[in-house]
Each structure stands twice: as C-alpha cells, then as structure tokens.
mmCIF file of C-alpha atoms in Angstrom:
data_model
loop_
_atom_site.group_PDB
_atom_site.id
_atom_site.type_symbol
_atom_site.label_atom_id
_atom_site.label_comp_id
_atom_site.label_asym_id
_atom_site.label_seq_id
_atom_site.Cartn_x
_atom_site.Cartn_y
_atom_site.Cartn_z
ATOM 1 C CA GLY Y 1 -95.326 -59.231 27.336
ATOM 2 C CA GLU Y 2 -91.702 -57.684 26.269
ATOM 3 C CA ASP Y 3 -91.523 -55.076 23.706
ATOM 4 C CA VAL Y 4 -88.203 -55.670 21.601
ATOM 5 C CA GLU Y 5 -86.995 -52.412 19.267
ATOM 6 C CA GLN Y 6 -84.432 -53.044 16.322
ATOM 7 C CA SER Y 7 -83.424 -51.109 13.217
ATOM 8 C CA LEU Y 8 -85.419 -52.031 10.253
ATOM 9 C CA PHE Y 9 -82.155 -51.946 7.317
ATOM 10 C CA LEU Y 10 -78.395 -51.972 7.367
ATOM 11 C CA SER Y 11 -76.399 -51.885 4.838
ATOM 12 C CA VAL Y 12 -71.970 -52.462 5.129
ATOM 13 C CA ARG Y 13 -69.749 -53.621 2.463
ATOM 14 C CA GLU Y 14 -67.734 -57.193 1.865
ATOM 15 C CA GLY Y 15 -65.795 -57.435 4.905
ATOM 16 C CA ASP Y 16 -66.737 -54.418 6.894
ATOM 17 C CA SER Y 17 -67.789 -55.273 10.705
ATOM 18 C CA SER Y 18 -71.952 -55.051 11.405
ATOM 19 C CA VAL Y 19 -73.570 -54.094 14.908
ATOM 20 C CA ILE Y 20 -76.804 -54.546 14.632
ATOM 21 C CA ASN Y 21 -78.043 -53.314 17.321
ATOM 22 C CA CYS Y 22 -81.145 -54.702 19.911
ATOM 23 C CA THR Y 23 -83.075 -52.283 22.483
ATOM 24 C CA TYR Y 24 -85.803 -54.338 24.875
ATOM 25 C CA THR Y 25 -88.235 -53.333 27.977
ATOM 26 C CA ASP Y 26 -88.417 -56.148 30.194
ATOM 27 C CA SER Y 27 -85.070 -56.263 32.163
ATOM 28 C CA SER Y 28 -86.709 -59.762 33.605
ATOM 29 C CA SER Y 29 -85.564 -61.853 30.293
ATOM 30 C CA THR Y 30 -82.505 -64.405 31.920
ATOM 31 C CA TYR Y 31 -81.549 -64.948 28.269
ATOM 32 C CA LEU Y 32 -81.160 -63.048 25.032
ATOM 33 C CA TYR Y 33 -80.943 -64.234 21.652
ATOM 34 C CA TRP Y 34 -79.647 -63.883 18.592
ATOM 35 C CA TYR Y 35 -81.223 -65.382 15.288
ATOM 36 C CA LYS Y 36 -80.342 -65.575 11.250
ATOM 37 C CA GLN Y 37 -83.733 -65.796 9.545
ATOM 38 C CA GLU Y 38 -82.613 -66.951 5.354
ATOM 39 C CA PRO Y 39 -85.157 -66.103 2.996
ATOM 40 C CA GLY Y 40 -87.225 -68.231 3.554
ATOM 41 C CA ALA Y 41 -85.774 -70.281 5.695
ATOM 42 C CA GLY Y 42 -86.383 -70.355 9.299
ATOM 43 C CA LEU Y 43 -84.782 -69.029 12.480
ATOM 44 C CA GLN Y 44 -80.919 -70.216 13.332
ATOM 45 C CA LEU Y 45 -79.569 -70.011 16.339
ATOM 46 C CA LEU Y 46 -76.362 -67.647 16.041
ATOM 47 C CA THR Y 47 -75.991 -67.286 20.228
ATOM 48 C CA TYR Y 48 -76.761 -65.931 23.172
ATOM 49 C CA ILE Y 49 -75.722 -64.248 25.947
ATOM 50 C CA PHE Y 50 -77.341 -64.683 29.333
ATOM 51 C CA SER Y 51 -78.080 -61.633 31.489
ATOM 52 C CA ASN Y 52 -75.768 -61.715 34.031
ATOM 53 C CA MET Y 53 -73.480 -61.103 31.741
ATOM 54 C CA ASP Y 54 -72.156 -58.156 29.431
ATOM 55 C CA MET Y 55 -70.490 -59.119 26.468
ATOM 56 C CA LYS Y 56 -69.705 -62.270 24.700
ATOM 57 C CA GLN Y 57 -67.600 -63.170 21.330
ATOM 58 C CA ASP Y 58 -68.479 -66.308 19.393
ATOM 59 C CA GLN Y 59 -65.881 -66.899 16.373
ATOM 60 C CA ARG Y 60 -66.820 -64.162 14.199
ATOM 61 C CA LEU Y 61 -69.853 -62.465 16.800
ATOM 62 C CA THR Y 62 -70.065 -60.447 19.703
ATOM 63 C CA VAL Y 63 -72.462 -59.698 22.157
ATOM 64 C CA LEU Y 64 -72.645 -56.915 23.726
ATOM 65 C CA LEU Y 65 -74.321 -56.404 26.053
ATOM 66 C CA ASN Y 66 -75.954 -53.532 28.740
ATOM 67 C CA LYS Y 67 -78.446 -53.810 31.902
ATOM 68 C CA LYS Y 68 -78.643 -50.592 32.631
ATOM 69 C CA ASP Y 69 -79.779 -49.385 29.458
ATOM 70 C CA LYS Y 70 -81.766 -51.945 28.294
ATOM 71 C CA HIS Y 71 -79.443 -52.415 24.771
ATOM 72 C CA LEU Y 72 -78.217 -55.569 22.566
ATOM 73 C CA SER Y 73 -76.008 -55.181 20.428
ATOM 74 C CA LEU Y 74 -74.524 -58.281 17.601
ATOM 75 C CA ARG Y 75 -71.216 -57.248 16.045
ATOM 76 C CA ILE Y 76 -70.499 -60.064 13.084
ATOM 77 C CA ALA Y 77 -66.331 -59.371 12.006
ATOM 78 C CA ASP Y 78 -65.355 -59.208 8.517
ATOM 79 C CA THR Y 79 -68.700 -59.655 7.374
ATOM 80 C CA GLN Y 80 -69.584 -61.636 4.303
ATOM 81 C CA THR Y 81 -72.376 -61.528 1.254
ATOM 82 C CA GLY Y 82 -73.778 -64.744 3.737
ATOM 83 C CA ASP Y 83 -74.240 -62.872 5.977
ATOM 84 C CA SER Y 84 -77.227 -60.522 4.186
ATOM 85 C CA ALA Y 85 -80.222 -61.959 6.341
ATOM 86 C CA ILE Y 86 -82.631 -61.120 8.932
ATOM 87 C CA TYR Y 87 -81.721 -61.099 12.171
ATOM 88 C CA PHE Y 88 -84.107 -61.575 15.158
ATOM 89 C CA CYS Y 89 -82.866 -61.138 18.807
ATOM 90 C CA ALA Y 90 -85.055 -61.988 21.512
ATOM 91 C CA GLY Y 91 -85.467 -62.313 25.266
ATOM 92 C CA GLY Y 92 -86.900 -65.104 27.468
ATOM 93 C CA THR Y 93 -87.062 -66.841 30.017
ATOM 94 C CA GLY Y 94 -86.704 -70.202 29.037
ATOM 95 C CA ASN Y 95 -90.880 -71.032 28.164
ATOM 96 C CA GLN Y 96 -91.076 -67.851 25.619
ATOM 97 C CA PHE Y 97 -89.134 -65.589 22.865
ATOM 98 C CA TYR Y 98 -90.313 -62.185 22.192
ATOM 99 C CA PHE Y 99 -88.603 -60.723 19.287
ATOM 100 C CA GLY Y 100 -87.357 -57.783 18.038
ATOM 101 C CA THR Y 101 -89.144 -56.696 14.159
ATOM 102 C CA GLY Y 102 -85.623 -58.249 12.841
ATOM 103 C CA THR Y 103 -82.700 -56.037 10.745
ATOM 104 C CA SER Y 104 -82.141 -57.215 6.999
ATOM 105 C CA LEU Y 105 -78.701 -57.250 6.833
ATOM 106 C CA THR Y 106 -77.241 -56.390 3.234
ATOM 107 C CA VAL Y 107 -73.368 -56.870 2.577
ATOM 108 C CA ILE Y 108 -72.584 -55.371 -0.801
ATOM 109 C CA PRO Y 109 -69.113 -56.642 -2.410
ATOM 110 C CA GLY W 1 -77.684 -79.964 16.280
ATOM 111 C CA ALA W 2 -80.434 -81.131 16.262
ATOM 112 C CA VAL W 3 -83.546 -80.849 14.037
ATOM 113 C CA VAL W 4 -87.017 -79.482 13.727
ATOM 114 C CA SER W 5 -88.992 -80.013 10.621
ATOM 115 C CA GLN W 6 -92.007 -78.706 9.627
ATOM 116 C CA HIS W 7 -94.567 -80.275 7.053
ATOM 117 C CA PRO W 8 -95.355 -78.562 4.212
ATOM 118 C CA SER W 9 -92.829 -75.454 3.534
ATOM 119 C CA TRP W 10 -95.620 -74.324 1.915
ATOM 120 C CA VAL W 11 -99.713 -74.573 1.314
ATOM 121 C CA ILE W 12 -101.784 -72.836 -1.169
ATOM 122 C CA CYS W 13 -105.923 -73.581 -0.088
ATOM 123 C CA LYS W 14 -109.012 -71.787 -0.632
ATOM 124 C CA SER W 15 -110.716 -69.598 1.308
ATOM 125 C CA GLY W 16 -112.760 -71.820 3.486
ATOM 126 C CA THR W 17 -110.976 -74.840 4.054
ATOM 127 C CA SER W 18 -108.757 -76.174 6.302
ATOM 128 C CA VAL W 19 -105.592 -76.236 6.501
ATOM 129 C CA LYS W 20 -102.718 -78.902 9.191
ATOM 130 C CA ILE W 21 -99.187 -77.770 9.752
ATOM 131 C CA GLU W 22 -96.778 -80.504 11.638
ATOM 132 C CA CYS W 23 -94.500 -80.277 13.554
ATOM 133 C CA ARG W 24 -91.867 -82.322 14.077
ATOM 134 C CA SER W 25 -88.514 -82.705 16.351
ATOM 135 C CA LEU W 26 -85.880 -85.860 15.151
ATOM 136 C CA ASP W 27 -83.809 -86.168 17.494
ATOM 137 C CA PHE W 28 -85.257 -85.292 21.071
ATOM 138 C CA GLN W 29 -88.430 -85.743 22.912
ATOM 139 C CA ALA W 30 -89.728 -82.282 23.801
ATOM 140 C CA THR W 31 -92.449 -81.019 25.571
ATOM 141 C CA THR W 32 -93.018 -77.811 24.797
ATOM 142 C CA MET W 33 -93.428 -76.402 21.544
ATOM 143 C CA PHE W 34 -94.263 -73.067 21.195
ATOM 144 C CA TRP W 35 -95.814 -71.589 17.526
ATOM 145 C CA TYR W 36 -95.229 -68.778 15.812
ATOM 146 C CA ARG W 37 -96.558 -65.959 12.806
ATOM 147 C CA GLN W 38 -94.536 -64.125 10.775
ATOM 148 C CA PHE W 39 -95.943 -61.767 8.608
ATOM 149 C CA PRO W 40 -94.362 -59.820 5.855
ATOM 150 C CA LYS W 41 -91.433 -57.062 7.052
ATOM 151 C CA GLN W 42 -92.580 -57.778 10.389
ATOM 152 C CA SER W 43 -91.075 -59.880 13.621
ATOM 153 C CA LEU W 44 -91.817 -63.042 14.895
ATOM 154 C CA MET W 45 -95.258 -63.313 16.625
ATOM 155 C CA LEU W 46 -96.154 -66.099 19.452
ATOM 156 C CA MET W 47 -99.455 -67.367 18.774
ATOM 157 C CA ALA W 48 -99.685 -70.334 21.334
ATOM 158 C CA THR W 49 -97.018 -72.605 23.789
ATOM 159 C CA SER W 50 -97.659 -76.475 23.017
ATOM 160 C CA ASN W 51 -97.351 -78.662 25.629
ATOM 161 C CA GLU W 52 -97.100 -82.640 25.797
ATOM 162 C CA GLY W 53 -100.447 -84.179 26.526
ATOM 163 C CA SER W 54 -102.316 -80.656 27.217
ATOM 164 C CA LYS W 55 -104.261 -77.435 25.987
ATOM 165 C CA ALA W 56 -102.246 -75.634 24.216
ATOM 166 C CA THR W 57 -101.844 -71.843 26.116
ATOM 167 C CA TYR W 58 -102.518 -68.853 23.635
ATOM 168 C CA GLU W 59 -101.298 -65.817 23.555
ATOM 169 C CA GLN W 60 -103.516 -62.900 23.407
ATOM 170 C CA GLY W 61 -106.181 -62.237 20.372
ATOM 171 C CA VAL W 62 -105.435 -65.446 19.139
ATOM 172 C CA GLU W 63 -108.331 -67.311 18.410
ATOM 173 C CA LYS W 64 -107.717 -70.803 20.326
ATOM 174 C CA ASP W 65 -110.842 -71.889 17.383
ATOM 175 C CA LYS W 66 -109.309 -70.532 14.659
ATOM 176 C CA PHE W 67 -106.340 -72.074 15.311
ATOM 177 C CA LEU W 68 -106.166 -75.908 16.291
ATOM 178 C CA ILE W 69 -103.574 -77.097 18.476
ATOM 179 C CA ASN W 70 -102.678 -80.338 19.127
ATOM 180 C CA HIS W 71 -100.109 -82.090 20.584
ATOM 181 C CA ALA W 72 -100.381 -85.349 21.131
ATOM 182 C CA SER W 73 -96.744 -86.605 21.461
ATOM 183 C CA LEU W 74 -93.452 -85.782 22.384
ATOM 184 C CA THR W 75 -92.081 -85.258 19.099
ATOM 185 C CA LEU W 76 -95.182 -83.847 17.421
ATOM 186 C CA SER W 77 -97.289 -81.070 17.514
ATOM 187 C CA THR W 78 -99.990 -80.013 14.547
ATOM 188 C CA LEU W 79 -101.482 -76.132 14.020
ATOM 189 C CA THR W 80 -104.830 -76.774 11.917
ATOM 190 C CA VAL W 81 -106.099 -73.473 10.773
ATOM 191 C CA THR W 82 -109.193 -73.909 10.744
ATOM 192 C CA SER W 83 -111.947 -71.994 7.889
ATOM 193 C CA ALA W 84 -109.062 -70.229 6.428
ATOM 194 C CA HIS W 85 -108.759 -66.998 5.296
ATOM 195 C CA PRO W 86 -107.372 -64.720 3.199
ATOM 196 C CA GLU W 87 -106.206 -62.581 5.607
ATOM 197 C CA ASP W 88 -104.487 -65.792 7.864
ATOM 198 C CA SER W 89 -101.905 -65.682 4.720
ATOM 199 C CA SER W 90 -99.055 -65.427 7.136
ATOM 200 C CA PHE W 91 -95.313 -67.040 7.015
ATOM 201 C CA TYR W 92 -95.795 -70.662 10.316
ATOM 202 C CA ILE W 93 -93.000 -71.681 12.562
ATOM 203 C CA CYS W 94 -93.113 -73.657 14.856
ATOM 204 C CA SER W 95 -90.392 -74.563 17.353
ATOM 205 C CA ALA W 96 -88.658 -76.992 20.009
ATOM 206 C CA LYS W 97 -87.497 -76.452 23.171
ATOM 207 C CA MET W 98 -85.109 -79.491 24.186
ATOM 208 C CA PRO W 99 -85.769 -80.491 27.626
ATOM 209 C CA GLY W 100 -83.711 -80.556 30.227
ATOM 210 C CA THR W 101 -82.959 -76.745 29.049
ATOM 211 C CA SER W 102 -83.430 -73.217 29.784
ATOM 212 C CA THR W 103 -81.656 -72.267 26.567
ATOM 213 C CA GLU W 104 -81.960 -74.162 23.191
ATOM 214 C CA ALA W 105 -85.041 -73.692 21.172
ATOM 215 C CA PHE W 106 -85.325 -74.923 17.792
ATOM 216 C CA PHE W 107 -87.277 -73.758 15.334
ATOM 217 C CA GLY W 108 -88.848 -75.577 11.855
ATOM 218 C CA GLN W 109 -88.461 -74.378 8.440
ATOM 219 C CA GLY W 110 -91.625 -72.764 8.081
ATOM 220 C CA THR W 111 -95.008 -73.140 6.820
ATOM 221 C CA ARG W 112 -95.710 -70.376 3.780
ATOM 222 C CA LEU W 113 -99.542 -70.286 3.517
ATOM 223 C CA THR W 114 -101.344 -68.579 1.388
ATOM 224 C CA VAL W 115 -105.637 -68.830 1.457
ATOM 225 C CA VAL W 116 -106.911 -67.557 -1.936
#
C-alpha cells in the first residue's frame, strides 16, 4: 500500500488563503486527489491531478504537485466559513485509493 | 454528479447481533465498489473491494468472515458486520467506481455504527 501523510489541523481567517499539504510514498499513483468531508457526511471529491501534471487550478482551488519530493498541496483562495471541514488527500491507481490522515480546516470569521 | 446512497445513515445495535449496510449507485452501474472504515479523527482505511458477481477482495487484517460483502447487482453492494462488538463501532463509507473511467469514484454519505 501507500503511506499518505498530512498535518492534522489548520486554522485560517476568513478571506485568507489556506494551504493544505500532503506527502506520499508511492510514486506509482496515477492520480492524486483532494476530498472534503463535512461533519457527519461522506466524502466529496474536490479535485484531482494527473501524476504527470505540476499544477491544476479550478476556481478557488489550486493543486500543486512536486513529484520529486512526493508532495501535494491544496490551496484554497479567499477561504470562507463554509470551507471548514476535513480535507483528505489520496493517491490511487484507479482501483484503489489510499487516504491521508486528513487535515481539519477551521475558518475563523 | 453521480450519486451513491448508503443506508442506514446511523445504526445502534446490541453486541452479538449483525448489521447490514447497503450501498447503492443511483444513476450508474458500478462494477466495483469499495468499503472503507473510519475511526474517530483518523483517515479512511480501505477494508475491501467488491466486484459484481465475484468474491470481494479484502485488505490485509480485515476479517472476511466478520465483514461479509455481497455485490449481487451492478447497483448494490452490502456490508454485513456479523456478531458485532463495541470495537466494531465506527464510521463505514462505501464508494462506487464509475465504469469506463479511472478517476471517478463517488462516495456514500457514510454509516455511523454504534455497538452497545
């Protein structure tokens, strides 16, 4: 399997940018994903990036991938209180996903 | 987007009883479904991969006789926790893979199981 690690907590002020980081061990992952989990709810796919890309931008979300360092990050611009949730990064080859520990993002009004 | 529905959302059962959790893909046929378990403040751990019409593939350390998985149709997979014990209390989430794609997997809303 793959080991995927994230920092557990992040607090930001409303309107600021949030950056959630993730490191992984298995470079064979074809895709890398970011999921959002709101309290008591399942997972919502936010975005994903192919392993041969360095960056992907989708509205307020920017994903950066450093393959050399096996580091993935998710930047949320203009963070809102509705962005408060747990964010999981995951690596996968299509049939299996290996999740990070999740980062709990708290947005302070 | 595609919808995966899990039922029930939460269940409380007595120790020693069995509980069945359903995972349905509502608007697509899912040849492959996945079952995850999430402990409080921890990540999701893949338990097993369920393929329609064949036996599930269990991850190392997951007891297949305790966590029975049945994927009898292209839209339904079930997870039965047999002879549940308090240590089985957890959040169980299923996901279904969109056929023909490598990227799309949609998650159910999860089932909170509490064994008392």
